[in-house]
Tab-separated table of C-alpha atoms in Angstrom:
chain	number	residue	atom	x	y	z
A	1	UNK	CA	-29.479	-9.629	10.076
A	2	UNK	CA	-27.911	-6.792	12.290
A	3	UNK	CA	-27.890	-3.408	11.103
A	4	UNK	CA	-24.028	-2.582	9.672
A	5	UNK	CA	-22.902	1.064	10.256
A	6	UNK	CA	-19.611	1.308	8.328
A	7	UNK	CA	-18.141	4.710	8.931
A	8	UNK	CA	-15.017	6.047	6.969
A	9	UNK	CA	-13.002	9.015	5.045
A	10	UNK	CA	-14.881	9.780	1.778
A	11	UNK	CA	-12.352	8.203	-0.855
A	12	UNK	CA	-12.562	4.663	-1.462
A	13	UNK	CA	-9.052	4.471	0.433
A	14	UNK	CA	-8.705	1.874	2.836
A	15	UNK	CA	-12.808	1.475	3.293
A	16	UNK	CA	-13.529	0.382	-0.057
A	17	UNK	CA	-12.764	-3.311	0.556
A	18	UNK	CA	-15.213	-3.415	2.751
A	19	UNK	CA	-18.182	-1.545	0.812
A	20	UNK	CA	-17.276	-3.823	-1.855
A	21	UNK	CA	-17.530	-6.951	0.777
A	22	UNK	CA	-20.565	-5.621	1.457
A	23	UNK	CA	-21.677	-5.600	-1.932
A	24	UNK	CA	-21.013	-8.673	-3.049
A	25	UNK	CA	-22.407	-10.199	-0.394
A	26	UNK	CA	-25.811	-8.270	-1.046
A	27	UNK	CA	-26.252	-6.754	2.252
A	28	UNK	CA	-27.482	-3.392	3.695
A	29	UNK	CA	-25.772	-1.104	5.156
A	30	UNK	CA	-25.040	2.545	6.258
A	31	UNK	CA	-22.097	3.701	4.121
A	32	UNK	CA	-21.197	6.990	6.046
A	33	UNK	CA	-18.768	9.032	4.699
A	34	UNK	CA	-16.665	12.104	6.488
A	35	UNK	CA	-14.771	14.589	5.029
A	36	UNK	CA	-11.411	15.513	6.050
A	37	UNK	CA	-12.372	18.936	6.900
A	38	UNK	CA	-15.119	17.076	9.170
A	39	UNK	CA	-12.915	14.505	10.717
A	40	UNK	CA	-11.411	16.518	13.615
A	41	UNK	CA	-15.180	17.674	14.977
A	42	UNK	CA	-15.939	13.879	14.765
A	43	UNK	CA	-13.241	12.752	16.356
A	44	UNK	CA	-13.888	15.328	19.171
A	45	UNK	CA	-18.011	14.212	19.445
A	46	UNK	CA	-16.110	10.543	21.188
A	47	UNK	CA	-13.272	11.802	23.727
A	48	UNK	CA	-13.637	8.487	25.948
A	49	UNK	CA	-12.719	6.512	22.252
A	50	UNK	CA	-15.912	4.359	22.663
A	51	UNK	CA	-16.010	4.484	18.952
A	52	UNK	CA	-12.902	5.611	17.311
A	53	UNK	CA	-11.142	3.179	19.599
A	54	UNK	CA	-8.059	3.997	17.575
A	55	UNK	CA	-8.735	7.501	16.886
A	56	UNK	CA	-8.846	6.533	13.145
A	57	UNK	CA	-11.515	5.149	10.388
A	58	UNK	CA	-12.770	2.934	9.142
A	59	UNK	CA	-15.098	1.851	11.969
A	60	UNK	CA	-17.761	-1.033	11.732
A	61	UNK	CA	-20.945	-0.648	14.351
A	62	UNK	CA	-23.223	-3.501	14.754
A	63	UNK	CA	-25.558	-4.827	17.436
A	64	UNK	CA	-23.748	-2.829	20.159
A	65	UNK	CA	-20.353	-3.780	18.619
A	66	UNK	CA	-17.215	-1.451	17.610
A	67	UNK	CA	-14.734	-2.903	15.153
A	68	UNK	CA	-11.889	-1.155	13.752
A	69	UNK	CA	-8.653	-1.189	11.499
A	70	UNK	CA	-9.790	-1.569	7.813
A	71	UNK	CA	-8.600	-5.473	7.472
A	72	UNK	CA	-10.024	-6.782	10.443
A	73	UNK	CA	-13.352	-5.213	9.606
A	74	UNK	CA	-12.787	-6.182	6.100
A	75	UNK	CA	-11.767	-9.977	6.978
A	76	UNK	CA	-14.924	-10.346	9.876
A	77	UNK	CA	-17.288	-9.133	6.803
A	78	UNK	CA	-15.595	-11.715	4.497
A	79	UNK	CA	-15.492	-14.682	7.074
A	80	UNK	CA	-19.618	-13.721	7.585
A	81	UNK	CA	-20.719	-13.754	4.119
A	82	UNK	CA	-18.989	-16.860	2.676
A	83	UNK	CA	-15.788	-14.410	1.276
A	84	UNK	CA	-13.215	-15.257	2.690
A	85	UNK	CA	-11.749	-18.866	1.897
A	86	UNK	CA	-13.507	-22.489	2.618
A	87	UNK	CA	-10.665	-23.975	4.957
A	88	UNK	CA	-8.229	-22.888	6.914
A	89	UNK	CA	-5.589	-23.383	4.155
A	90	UNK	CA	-7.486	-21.298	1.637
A	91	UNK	CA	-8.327	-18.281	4.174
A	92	UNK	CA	-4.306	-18.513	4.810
A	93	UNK	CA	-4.077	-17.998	1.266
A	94	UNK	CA	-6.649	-15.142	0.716
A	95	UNK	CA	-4.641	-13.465	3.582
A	96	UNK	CA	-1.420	-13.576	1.793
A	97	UNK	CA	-2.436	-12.049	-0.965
A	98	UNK	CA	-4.570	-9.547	0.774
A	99	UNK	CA	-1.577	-8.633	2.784
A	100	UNK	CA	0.739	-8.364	-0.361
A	101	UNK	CA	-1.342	-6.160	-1.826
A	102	UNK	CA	-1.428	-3.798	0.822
A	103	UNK	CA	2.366	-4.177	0.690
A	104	UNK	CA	2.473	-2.760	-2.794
A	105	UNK	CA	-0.062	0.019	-2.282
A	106	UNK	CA	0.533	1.194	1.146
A	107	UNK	CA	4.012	2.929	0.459
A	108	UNK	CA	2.011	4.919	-1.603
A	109	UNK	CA	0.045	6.747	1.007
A	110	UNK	CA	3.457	7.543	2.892
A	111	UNK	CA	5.562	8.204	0.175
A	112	UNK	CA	3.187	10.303	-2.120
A	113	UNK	CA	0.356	11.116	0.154
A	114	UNK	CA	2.416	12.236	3.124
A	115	UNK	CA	5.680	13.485	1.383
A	116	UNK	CA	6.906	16.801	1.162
A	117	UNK	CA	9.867	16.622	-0.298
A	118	UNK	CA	9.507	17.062	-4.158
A	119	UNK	CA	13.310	15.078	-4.770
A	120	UNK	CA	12.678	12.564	-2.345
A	121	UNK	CA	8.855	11.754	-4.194
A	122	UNK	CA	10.338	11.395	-7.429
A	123	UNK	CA	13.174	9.231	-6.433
A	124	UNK	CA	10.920	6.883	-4.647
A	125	UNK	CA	8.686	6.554	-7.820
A	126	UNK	CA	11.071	5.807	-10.082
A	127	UNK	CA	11.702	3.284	-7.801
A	128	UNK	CA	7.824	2.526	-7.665
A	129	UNK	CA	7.853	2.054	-11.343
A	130	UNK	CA	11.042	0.482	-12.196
A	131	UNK	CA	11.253	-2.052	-9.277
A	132	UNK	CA	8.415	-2.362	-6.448
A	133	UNK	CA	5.482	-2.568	-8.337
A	134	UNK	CA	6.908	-4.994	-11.153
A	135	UNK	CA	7.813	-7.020	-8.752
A	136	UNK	CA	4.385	-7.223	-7.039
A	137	UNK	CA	2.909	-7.706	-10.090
A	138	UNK	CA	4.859	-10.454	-11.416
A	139	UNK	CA	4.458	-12.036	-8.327
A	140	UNK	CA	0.478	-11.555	-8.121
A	141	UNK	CA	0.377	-13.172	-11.632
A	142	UNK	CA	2.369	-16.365	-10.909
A	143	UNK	CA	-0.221	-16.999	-7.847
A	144	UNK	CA	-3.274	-16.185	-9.677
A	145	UNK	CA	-1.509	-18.712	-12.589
A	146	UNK	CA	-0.978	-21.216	-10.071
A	147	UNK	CA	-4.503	-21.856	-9.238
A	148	UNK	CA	-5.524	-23.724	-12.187
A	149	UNK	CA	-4.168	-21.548	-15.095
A	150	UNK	CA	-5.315	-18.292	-13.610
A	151	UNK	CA	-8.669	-17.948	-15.279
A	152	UNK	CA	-10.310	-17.708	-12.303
A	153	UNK	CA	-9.942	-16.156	-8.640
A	154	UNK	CA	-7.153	-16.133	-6.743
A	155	UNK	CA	-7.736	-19.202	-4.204
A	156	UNK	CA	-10.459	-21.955	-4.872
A	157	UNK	CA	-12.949	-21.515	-7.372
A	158	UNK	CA	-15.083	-18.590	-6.116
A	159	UNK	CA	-14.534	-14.994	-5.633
A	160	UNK	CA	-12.910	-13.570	-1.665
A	161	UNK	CA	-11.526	-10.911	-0.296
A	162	UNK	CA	-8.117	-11.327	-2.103
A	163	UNK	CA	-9.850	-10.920	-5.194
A	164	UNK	CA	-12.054	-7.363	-4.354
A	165	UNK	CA	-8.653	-6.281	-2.655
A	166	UNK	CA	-6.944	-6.630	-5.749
A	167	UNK	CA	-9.469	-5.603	-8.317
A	168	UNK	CA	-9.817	-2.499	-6.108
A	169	UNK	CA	-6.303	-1.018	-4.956
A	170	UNK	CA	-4.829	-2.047	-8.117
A	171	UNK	CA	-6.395	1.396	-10.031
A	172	UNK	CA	-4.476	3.200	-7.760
A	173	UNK	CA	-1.206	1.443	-8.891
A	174	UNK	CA	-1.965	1.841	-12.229
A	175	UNK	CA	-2.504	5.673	-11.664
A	176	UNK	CA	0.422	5.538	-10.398
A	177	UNK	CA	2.769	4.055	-13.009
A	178	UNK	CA	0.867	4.007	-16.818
A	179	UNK	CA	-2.698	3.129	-17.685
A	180	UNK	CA	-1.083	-0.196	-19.785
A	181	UNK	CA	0.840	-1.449	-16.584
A	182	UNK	CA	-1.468	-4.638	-16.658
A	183	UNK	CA	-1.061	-5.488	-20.021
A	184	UNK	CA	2.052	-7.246	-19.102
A	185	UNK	CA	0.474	-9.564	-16.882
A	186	UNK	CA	-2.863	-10.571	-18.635
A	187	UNK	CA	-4.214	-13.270	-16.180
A	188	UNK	CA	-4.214	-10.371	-13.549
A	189	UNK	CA	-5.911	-7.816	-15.885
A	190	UNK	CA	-8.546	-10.699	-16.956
A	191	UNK	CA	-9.318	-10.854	-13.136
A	192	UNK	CA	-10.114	-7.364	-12.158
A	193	UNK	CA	-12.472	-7.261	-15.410
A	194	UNK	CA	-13.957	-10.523	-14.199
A	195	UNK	CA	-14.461	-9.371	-11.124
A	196	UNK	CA	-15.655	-5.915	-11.676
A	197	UNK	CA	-18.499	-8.039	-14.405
A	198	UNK	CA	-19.760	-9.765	-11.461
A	199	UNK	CA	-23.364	-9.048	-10.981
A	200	UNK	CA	-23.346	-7.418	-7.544
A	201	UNK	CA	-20.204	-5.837	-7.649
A	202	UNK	CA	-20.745	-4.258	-11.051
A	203	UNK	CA	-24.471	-2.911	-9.553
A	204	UNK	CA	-21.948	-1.368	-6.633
A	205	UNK	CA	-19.278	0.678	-8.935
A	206	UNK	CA	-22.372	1.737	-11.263
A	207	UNK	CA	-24.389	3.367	-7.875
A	208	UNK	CA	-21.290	4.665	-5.349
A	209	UNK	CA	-20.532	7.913	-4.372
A	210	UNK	CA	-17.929	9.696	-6.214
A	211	UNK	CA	-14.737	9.230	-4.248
A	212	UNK	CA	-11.917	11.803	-5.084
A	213	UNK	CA	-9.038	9.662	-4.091
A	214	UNK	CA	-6.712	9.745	-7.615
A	215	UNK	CA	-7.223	13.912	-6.554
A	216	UNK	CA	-5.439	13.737	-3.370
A	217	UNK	CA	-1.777	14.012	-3.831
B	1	UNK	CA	-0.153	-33.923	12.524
B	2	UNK	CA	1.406	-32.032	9.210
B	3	UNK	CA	4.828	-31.164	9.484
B	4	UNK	CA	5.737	-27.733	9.819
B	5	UNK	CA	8.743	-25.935	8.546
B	6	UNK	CA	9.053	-22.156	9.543
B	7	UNK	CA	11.846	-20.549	8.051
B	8	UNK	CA	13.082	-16.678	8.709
B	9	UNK	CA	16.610	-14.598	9.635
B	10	UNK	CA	17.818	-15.040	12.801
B	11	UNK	CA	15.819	-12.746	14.558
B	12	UNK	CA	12.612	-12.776	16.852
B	13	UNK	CA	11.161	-10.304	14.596
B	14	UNK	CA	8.207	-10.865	12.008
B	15	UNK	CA	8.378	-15.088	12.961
B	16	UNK	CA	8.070	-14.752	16.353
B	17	UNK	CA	4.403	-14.454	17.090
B	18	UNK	CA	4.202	-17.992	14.893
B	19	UNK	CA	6.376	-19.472	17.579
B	20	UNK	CA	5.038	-18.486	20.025
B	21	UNK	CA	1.769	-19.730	18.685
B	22	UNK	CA	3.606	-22.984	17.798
B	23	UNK	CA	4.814	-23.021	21.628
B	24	UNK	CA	1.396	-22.130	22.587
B	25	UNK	CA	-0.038	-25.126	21.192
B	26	UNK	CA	2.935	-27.662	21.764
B	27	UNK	CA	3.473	-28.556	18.380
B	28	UNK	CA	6.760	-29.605	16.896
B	29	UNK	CA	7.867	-27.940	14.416
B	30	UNK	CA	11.758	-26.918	12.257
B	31	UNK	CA	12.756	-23.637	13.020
B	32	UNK	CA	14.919	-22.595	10.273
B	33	UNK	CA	16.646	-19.515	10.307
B	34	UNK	CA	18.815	-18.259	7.722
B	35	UNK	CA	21.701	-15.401	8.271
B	36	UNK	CA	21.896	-13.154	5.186
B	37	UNK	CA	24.233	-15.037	2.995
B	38	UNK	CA	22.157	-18.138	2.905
B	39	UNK	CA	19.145	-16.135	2.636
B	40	UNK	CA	20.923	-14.931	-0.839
B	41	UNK	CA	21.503	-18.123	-1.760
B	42	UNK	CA	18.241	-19.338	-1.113
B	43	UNK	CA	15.982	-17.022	-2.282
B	44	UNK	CA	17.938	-17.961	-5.694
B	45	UNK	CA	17.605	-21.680	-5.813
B	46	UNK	CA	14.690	-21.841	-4.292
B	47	UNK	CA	12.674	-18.962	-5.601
B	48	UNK	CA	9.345	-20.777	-5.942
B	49	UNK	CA	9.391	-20.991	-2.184
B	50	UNK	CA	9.300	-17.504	-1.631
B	51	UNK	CA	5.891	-16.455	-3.139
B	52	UNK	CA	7.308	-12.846	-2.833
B	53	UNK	CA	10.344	-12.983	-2.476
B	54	UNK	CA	10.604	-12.381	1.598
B	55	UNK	CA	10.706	-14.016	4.473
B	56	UNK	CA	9.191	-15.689	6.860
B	57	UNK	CA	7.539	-18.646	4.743
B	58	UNK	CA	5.436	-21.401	6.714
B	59	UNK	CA	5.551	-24.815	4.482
B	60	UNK	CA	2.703	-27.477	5.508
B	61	UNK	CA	2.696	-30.601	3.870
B	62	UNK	CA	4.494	-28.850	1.023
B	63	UNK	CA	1.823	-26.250	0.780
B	64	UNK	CA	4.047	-22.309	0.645
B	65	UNK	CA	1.981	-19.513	3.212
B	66	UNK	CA	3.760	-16.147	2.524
B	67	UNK	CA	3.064	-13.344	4.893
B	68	UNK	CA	3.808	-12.955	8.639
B	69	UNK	CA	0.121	-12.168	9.606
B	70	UNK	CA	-1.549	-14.547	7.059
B	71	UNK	CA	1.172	-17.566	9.046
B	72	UNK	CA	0.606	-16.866	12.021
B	73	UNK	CA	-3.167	-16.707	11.731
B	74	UNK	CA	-3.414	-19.733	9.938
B	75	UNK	CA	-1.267	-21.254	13.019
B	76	UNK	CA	-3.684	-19.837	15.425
B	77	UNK	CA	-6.747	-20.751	13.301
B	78	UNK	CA	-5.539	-24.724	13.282
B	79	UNK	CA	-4.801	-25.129	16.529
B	80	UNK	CA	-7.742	-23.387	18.349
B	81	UNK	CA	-5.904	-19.851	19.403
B	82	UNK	CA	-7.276	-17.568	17.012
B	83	UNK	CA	-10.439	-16.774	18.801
B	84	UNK	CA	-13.996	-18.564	18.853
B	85	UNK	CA	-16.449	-16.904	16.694
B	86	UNK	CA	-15.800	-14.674	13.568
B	87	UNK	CA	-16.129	-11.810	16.161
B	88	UNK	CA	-13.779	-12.615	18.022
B	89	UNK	CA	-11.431	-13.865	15.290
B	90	UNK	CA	-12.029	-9.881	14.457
B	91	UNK	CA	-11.035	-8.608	17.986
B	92	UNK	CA	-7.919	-10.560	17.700
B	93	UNK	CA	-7.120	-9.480	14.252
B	94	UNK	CA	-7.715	-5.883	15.510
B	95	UNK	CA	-5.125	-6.161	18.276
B	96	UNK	CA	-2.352	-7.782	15.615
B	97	UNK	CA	-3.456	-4.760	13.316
B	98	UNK	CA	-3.095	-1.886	16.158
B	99	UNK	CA	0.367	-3.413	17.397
B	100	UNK	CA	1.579	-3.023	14.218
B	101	UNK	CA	0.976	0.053	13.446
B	102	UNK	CA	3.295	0.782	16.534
B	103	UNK	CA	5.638	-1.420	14.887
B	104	UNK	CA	5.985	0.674	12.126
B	105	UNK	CA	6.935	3.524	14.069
B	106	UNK	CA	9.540	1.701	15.472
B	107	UNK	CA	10.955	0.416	12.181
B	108	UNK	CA	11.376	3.711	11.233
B	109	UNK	CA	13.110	4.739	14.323
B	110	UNK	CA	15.518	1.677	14.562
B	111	UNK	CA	16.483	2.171	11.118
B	112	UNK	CA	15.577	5.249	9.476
B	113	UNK	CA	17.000	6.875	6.546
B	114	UNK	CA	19.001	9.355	9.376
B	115	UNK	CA	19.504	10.202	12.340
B	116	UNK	CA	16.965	13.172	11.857
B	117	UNK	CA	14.175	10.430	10.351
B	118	UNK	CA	14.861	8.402	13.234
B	119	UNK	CA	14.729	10.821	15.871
B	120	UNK	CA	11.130	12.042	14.411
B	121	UNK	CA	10.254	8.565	14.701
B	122	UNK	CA	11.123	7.992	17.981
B	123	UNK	CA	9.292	11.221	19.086
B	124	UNK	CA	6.263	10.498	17.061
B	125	UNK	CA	6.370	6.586	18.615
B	126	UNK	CA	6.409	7.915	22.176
B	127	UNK	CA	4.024	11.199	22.131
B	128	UNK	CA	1.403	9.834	20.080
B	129	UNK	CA	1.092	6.910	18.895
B	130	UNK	CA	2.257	4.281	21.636
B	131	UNK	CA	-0.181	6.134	24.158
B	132	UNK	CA	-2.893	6.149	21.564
B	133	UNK	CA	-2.721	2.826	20.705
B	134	UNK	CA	-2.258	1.661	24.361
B	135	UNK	CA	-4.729	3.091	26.050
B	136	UNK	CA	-7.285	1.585	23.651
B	137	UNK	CA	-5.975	-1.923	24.235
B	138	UNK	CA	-6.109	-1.332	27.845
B	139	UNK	CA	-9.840	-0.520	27.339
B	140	UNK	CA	-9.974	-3.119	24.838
B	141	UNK	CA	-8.788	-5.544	27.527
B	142	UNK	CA	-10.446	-4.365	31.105
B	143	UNK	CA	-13.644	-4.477	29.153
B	144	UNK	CA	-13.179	-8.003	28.530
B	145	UNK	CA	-13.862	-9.631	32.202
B	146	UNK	CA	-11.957	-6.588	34.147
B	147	UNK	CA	-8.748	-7.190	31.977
B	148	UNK	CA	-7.547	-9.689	34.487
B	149	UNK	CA	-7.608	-12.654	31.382
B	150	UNK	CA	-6.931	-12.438	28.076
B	151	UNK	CA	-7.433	-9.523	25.032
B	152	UNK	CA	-10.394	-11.779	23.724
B	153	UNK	CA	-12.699	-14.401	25.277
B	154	UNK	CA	-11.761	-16.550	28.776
B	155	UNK	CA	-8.145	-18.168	27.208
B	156	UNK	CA	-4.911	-17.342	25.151
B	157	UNK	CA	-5.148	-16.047	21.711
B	158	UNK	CA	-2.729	-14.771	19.273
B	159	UNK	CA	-3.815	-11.459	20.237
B	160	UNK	CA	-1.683	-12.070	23.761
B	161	UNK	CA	0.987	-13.958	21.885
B	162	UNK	CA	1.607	-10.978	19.680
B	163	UNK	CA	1.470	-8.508	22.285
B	164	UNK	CA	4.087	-10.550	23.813
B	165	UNK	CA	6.416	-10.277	20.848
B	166	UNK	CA	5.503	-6.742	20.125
B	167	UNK	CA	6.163	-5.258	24.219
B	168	UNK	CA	10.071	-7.040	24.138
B	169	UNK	CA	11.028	-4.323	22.270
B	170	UNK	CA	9.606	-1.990	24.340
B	171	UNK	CA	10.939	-3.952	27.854
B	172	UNK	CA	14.177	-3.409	25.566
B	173	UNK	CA	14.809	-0.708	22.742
B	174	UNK	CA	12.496	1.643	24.729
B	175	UNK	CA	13.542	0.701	27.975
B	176	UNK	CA	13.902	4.196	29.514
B	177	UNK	CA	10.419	5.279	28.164
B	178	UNK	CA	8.905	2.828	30.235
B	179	UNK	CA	6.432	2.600	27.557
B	180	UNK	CA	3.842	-0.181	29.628
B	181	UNK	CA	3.827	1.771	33.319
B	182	UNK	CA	0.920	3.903	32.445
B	183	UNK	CA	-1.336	0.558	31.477
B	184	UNK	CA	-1.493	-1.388	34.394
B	185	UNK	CA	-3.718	-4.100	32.838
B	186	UNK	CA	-1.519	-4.504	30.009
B	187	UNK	CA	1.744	-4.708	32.150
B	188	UNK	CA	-0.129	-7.675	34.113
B	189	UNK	CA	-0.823	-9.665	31.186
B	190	UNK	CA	2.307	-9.785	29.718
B	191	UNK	CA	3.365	-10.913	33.412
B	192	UNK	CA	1.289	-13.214	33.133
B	193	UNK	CA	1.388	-14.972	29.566
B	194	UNK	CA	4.995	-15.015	30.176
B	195	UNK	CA	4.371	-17.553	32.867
B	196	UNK	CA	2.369	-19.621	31.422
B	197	UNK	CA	4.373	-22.573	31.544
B	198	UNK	CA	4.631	-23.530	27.289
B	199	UNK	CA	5.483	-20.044	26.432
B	200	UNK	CA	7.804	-19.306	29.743
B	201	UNK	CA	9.581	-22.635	28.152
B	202	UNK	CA	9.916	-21.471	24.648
B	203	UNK	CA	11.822	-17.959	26.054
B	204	UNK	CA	14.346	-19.685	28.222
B	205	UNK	CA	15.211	-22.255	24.964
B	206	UNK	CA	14.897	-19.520	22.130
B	207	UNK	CA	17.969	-17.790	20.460
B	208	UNK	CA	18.432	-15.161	21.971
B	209	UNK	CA	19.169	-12.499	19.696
B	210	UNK	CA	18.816	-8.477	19.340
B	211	UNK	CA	16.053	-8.235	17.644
């Protein structure tokens, strides 16, 4: 087994998939966490980018190896430890919904995170509220519902990365909009609490760091 | 073989690295491309189609795949041009992932809320990130047999085939910034996966539209 070195931002942000990968999968490794404040010094400690090829985290070091942008490392982490879909079909599927996730919570990092402009935030939640993220949602839940009533995972019959992606970024879109948001669509509430009750994932939200991510806007 | 419908606007856009992947390969496949009436239309009597709601959908068999990436992926993945080992697969996936974060940048400056949004964009496209993310995939690729190949392993991946897609906007909405002349490895290999003789056929019989 090679020694992981997953380096990222200390919120659970876009690096938390992969911790939670990680996890599940029951296997070591070093969960390094930078500040903001300490993110420019870092950045400066690698001026030929031989680590931060992108000049961004996450990063993934292993055996020599540099891998970044969050999915990539996420999906290489999934397709090692059995996570990410059984056939080709089925990892299409896990990336769909992956991807669709990230559609519904990525607008919030520019439109929250990165906004300035008080009018311009507030119009672009109510839009959050009354339109985007219903619509994710509805859409989530008639997928998860499609594969065999929805009492299970997303795609086949075992946990993957479409799952932890889900049961993960979807606090932030409840934070976001009201803490009963998912009690309209029950199969997807069911499967964060199902997924969260798994064994090694539950031993993983119990132990981590505090991450001060819901603080950050 | 399945049969494979692709269906999108009528645009290179978010589709095109699946064609190309479809060219790639030399499989058939229907190209359906809807302007935006039909697309109206469609996305009403056909909702269960559209997973969520967009386009482009990839149907297989009947089987719905949602998702530009997650398509053409799967489309690299079954006909051997996604990359060799889960590594790799990961060094292809990072190239995809890096391009489009340019393209997001570019969105933003083609069609921005104003002419003020899109202005920042532009300048924010061509100071920072374009060079940032270009000069890593010029490292990326010279350290990958002197860069005088492919982005990953000894033959064509989707990593290429999306570079391809990405740099015509570039070779056209950027023209003047002559975004590629500072990356002489990366200029060569879209030279040169242009000629390769599948995809060089696909550009002369594609639609050739704007964007």
């Amino acid at each position: 087994m090679p020694k992981y070195k997953l380096t990222y931002l200390v919120f659970r942000g876009r690096g938390e998939v992969i911790r939670l990968l990680f996890a599940a999968a029951g296997v070591e490794f070093e969960d390094v966490r930078v500040t903001l404040k300490d993110w420019p010094a870092m950045k400066e400690t690698d001026p030929e980018r031989k680590r931060f090829l992108f000049n961004q985290l996450p990063i993934l070091e292993f055996d020599g190896h540099v891998l970044a942008q969050s999915h990539a490392i996420a999906r290489y982490v999934a397709n090692e430890f059995g996570f990410a879909g059984n056939t080709n079909l089925e990892k299409a599927k896990v990336d769909m919904i992956v991807s669709a996730v990230e559609d519904a919570y990525s607008p919030l990092v520019t439109n929250v995170w990165y906004e300035k402009d008080k009018a311009r935030k507030e119009a672009w939640f109510t839009e959050f509220r009354e339109t985007l993220l219903p619509k994710s949602l509805t859409a989530l839940e008639k997928l998860l519902t499609a594969n065999g009533g929805g009492d299970g995972f997303f795609v086949g019959d075992s946990v993957t990365f479409a799952d932890i992606m889900f049961a993960d970024r979807v606090d932030l879109l409840v934070f976001h909009s009201s803490p009963d948001v998912l009690d309209g669509y029950p199969k997807l509430k069911a499967l964060k609490s199902r997924v969260e009750a798994l064994p090694k994932i539950a031993e993983w939200i119990k132990k981590r760091p505090y991450a001060p991510d819901f603080e950050f806007h | 073989m399945p049969t494979y419908k692709l269906k999108y606007f009528k645009n290179r856009g978010l589709a095109e690295p699946s064609r190309l992947v479809f060219a790639a390969a030399g499989v058939e496949y229907e190209d359906i491309r809807f302007d935006r009436e039909q697309w109206q239309s469609e996305k009403e009597s056909s909702s269960e189609k559209y997973p969520f709601g967009q386009m482009p959908v990839l149907e297989v068999d009947g089987e719905v795949i949602s998702e530009s990436k997650a398509i053409a992926r799967y489309l690299a993945n079954e006909f051997g041009l996604a990359g060799k080992t889960n590594l790799d697969k990961a060094k292809v996936d990072m190239v995809v992932d890096a391009l489009q974060d340019i393209a997001k940048g570019l969105v933003e400056m083609l069609f921005g809320k104003d002419e003020a949004q899109k202005a920042e964009a532009k300048e924010k496209c061509l100071t920072k990130t374009i060079p940032t993310i270009f000069s890593a995939l010029e490292k990326m690729l010279t350290s990958n047999n002197g860069g005088d190949g492919f982005f990953v392993g000894d033959s064509l991946t989707l990593a290429d085939l999306a570079f391809i897609a990405h740099t015509d906007y570039h070779v056209d909405q950027l023209k003047e910034a002559a975004t590629l002349s500072a990356f002489p490895k990366l200029t060569a290999l879209r030279e040169r996966v242009l000629e390769q003789p599948n995809i060089k056929k696909w550009i002369e019989a594609r639609p050739k539209t704007e964007l």
